[in-house]
Short mmCIF file of C-alpha atoms in Angstrom, two decimals:
data_model
loop_
_atom_site.label_atom_id
_atom_site.label_comp_id
_atom_site.label_asym_id
_atom_site.label_seq_id
_atom_site.Cartn_x
_atom_site.Cartn_y
_atom_site.Cartn_z
CA MET A 112 -4.92 -37.60 -46.92
CA TRP A 113 -7.01 -36.38 -43.86
CA ASP A 114 -3.65 -36.04 -41.95
CA TRP A 115 -2.02 -33.82 -44.44
CA ILE A 116 -5.15 -31.57 -44.95
CA ILE A 117 -5.31 -31.05 -40.81
CA GLN A 118 -1.64 -30.69 -40.78
CA TYR A 119 -2.01 -27.91 -43.48
CA TRP A 120 -4.67 -26.22 -42.07
CA VAL A 121 -2.93 -26.03 -38.78
CA GLN A 122 0.11 -24.88 -40.03
CA ALA A 123 -1.64 -22.02 -41.83
CA LEU A 124 -3.96 -20.90 -39.16
CA PHE A 125 -0.70 -21.23 -37.05
CA GLY A 126 1.03 -18.53 -39.36
CA VAL A 127 -2.38 -16.33 -39.73
CA ILE A 128 -2.60 -16.11 -35.82
CA LEU A 129 1.13 -15.49 -35.54
CA THR A 130 1.02 -12.72 -38.34
CA ALA A 131 -1.94 -11.16 -36.78
CA ILE A 132 0.02 -11.15 -33.15
CA VAL A 133 2.72 -9.23 -34.61
CA ALA A 134 0.74 -6.74 -36.34
CA ILE A 135 -1.33 -6.08 -33.10
CA VAL A 136 2.08 -5.81 -31.36
CA LYS A 137 3.64 -3.57 -33.57
CA THR A 138 0.53 -1.05 -33.45
CA GLU A 139 0.44 -0.92 -30.09
CA TRP A 140 4.14 -0.49 -29.52
CA SER A 141 3.93 2.48 -31.74
CA LYS A 142 1.13 3.70 -29.64
CA ILE A 143 3.01 3.29 -26.55
CA LYS A 144 5.88 5.30 -28.15
CA ALA A 145 3.61 8.13 -29.12
CA ILE A 146 2.09 8.42 -25.86
CA GLY A 147 5.76 8.45 -24.42
CA LYS A 148 6.62 11.41 -26.63
CA GLY A 149 3.58 13.12 -26.14
CA THR A 150 4.15 12.60 -22.08
CA GLN A 151 7.78 13.86 -22.54
CA SER A 152 6.61 17.11 -24.34
CA LEU A 153 4.05 17.89 -22.00
CA LEU A 154 6.67 17.49 -19.27
CA ARG A 155 9.10 19.39 -20.94
CA ALA A 156 6.61 22.22 -21.26
CA GLU A 157 5.57 22.05 -17.59
CA LEU A 158 9.17 22.08 -16.31
CA ILE A 159 9.71 25.20 -18.59
CA ARG A 160 6.74 27.33 -17.62
CA SER A 161 7.06 26.34 -13.89
CA GLY A 162 10.91 26.73 -14.06
CA GLU A 163 11.18 30.09 -15.82
CA LYS A 164 8.20 31.25 -12.95
CA TYR A 165 10.31 30.10 -9.91
CA ILE A 166 13.98 31.43 -11.32
CA GLU A 167 12.17 34.68 -12.01
CA ARG A 168 10.74 35.06 -8.82
CA GLY A 169 14.10 33.76 -7.18
CA TRP A 170 12.91 31.39 -4.61
CA ILE A 171 10.31 28.40 -4.41
CA GLU A 172 8.08 26.73 -2.14
CA VAL A 173 9.30 23.24 -0.80
CA TYR A 174 6.45 21.42 -1.99
CA ALA A 175 6.98 22.91 -5.27
CA LYS A 176 10.50 21.87 -5.38
CA ASP A 177 9.63 18.55 -4.67
CA ALA A 178 7.09 18.34 -7.47
CA TYR A 179 9.25 20.17 -10.01
CA ASP A 180 11.95 17.37 -9.34
CA LYS A 181 9.69 14.50 -9.49
CA CYS A 182 8.23 16.00 -12.70
CA TYR A 183 11.83 16.37 -14.12
CA GLN A 184 12.80 12.66 -12.95
CA SER A 185 9.70 11.34 -15.13
CA TYR A 186 10.90 13.47 -18.01
CA HIS A 187 14.57 12.10 -17.58
CA HIS A 188 13.14 8.61 -17.46
CA LEU A 189 11.37 8.92 -20.95
CA GLY A 190 14.58 9.92 -22.53
CA GLN A 191 15.63 13.39 -22.06
CA ASN A 192 17.77 15.18 -24.64
CA GLY A 193 19.83 17.44 -21.95
CA THR A 194 18.02 20.33 -22.63
CA MET A 195 16.21 20.47 -19.30
CA ASP A 196 19.25 19.49 -17.19
CA ASP A 197 20.77 23.29 -16.60
CA MET A 198 16.94 24.85 -15.73
CA HIS A 199 16.40 21.56 -13.39
CA GLU A 200 19.80 22.45 -11.60
CA LYS A 201 18.84 26.30 -11.31
CA VAL A 202 15.72 25.37 -9.92
CA MET A 203 16.92 23.05 -7.28
CA ASN A 204 19.49 25.40 -6.07
CA LEU A 205 16.83 28.28 -5.36
CA GLN A 206 16.27 29.25 -1.88
CA THR A 207 12.99 27.67 -0.26
CA ASN A 208 10.86 29.93 1.68
CA PRO A 209 7.94 28.71 4.34
CA ILE A 210 4.66 28.56 3.53
CA ILE A 211 3.01 31.97 4.82
CA ARG A 212 -0.51 31.67 6.17
CA LYS A 213 -2.73 34.30 7.39
CA ASP A 214 -4.11 34.02 10.93
CA GLU A 215 -7.46 35.13 11.92
CA ASN A 216 -6.80 38.80 12.07
CA ASN A 217 -5.63 38.74 7.99
CA GLU A 218 -2.03 39.30 9.08
CA GLN A 219 0.50 37.21 7.77
CA ALA A 220 2.13 34.48 10.19
CA GLU A 221 5.01 32.54 9.12
CA ASN A 222 5.00 28.80 10.00
#
């Protein structure tokens, strides 16, 4: 009789633990998906904002081009819907200008 009670409680306890684990995994998975969607939205907004700026200006700094491409790759990895492909291509095709620094006399010197 004790064997039957122990076996019953072990099975019941296993069922409760398994149900709790499944519930936790489902909750965390939905949070992870929401974080991914939010991150994708923020990346898209930044890609649009900076892409429009560089396209309007007609050129982009080398470091900014690299940062834009990395941002796009992250957006792409999160499951893009194709709307940013055209803008990414336009930004990547922009001319790059060297960084312009000012010398001691406050005159611009190209490096």
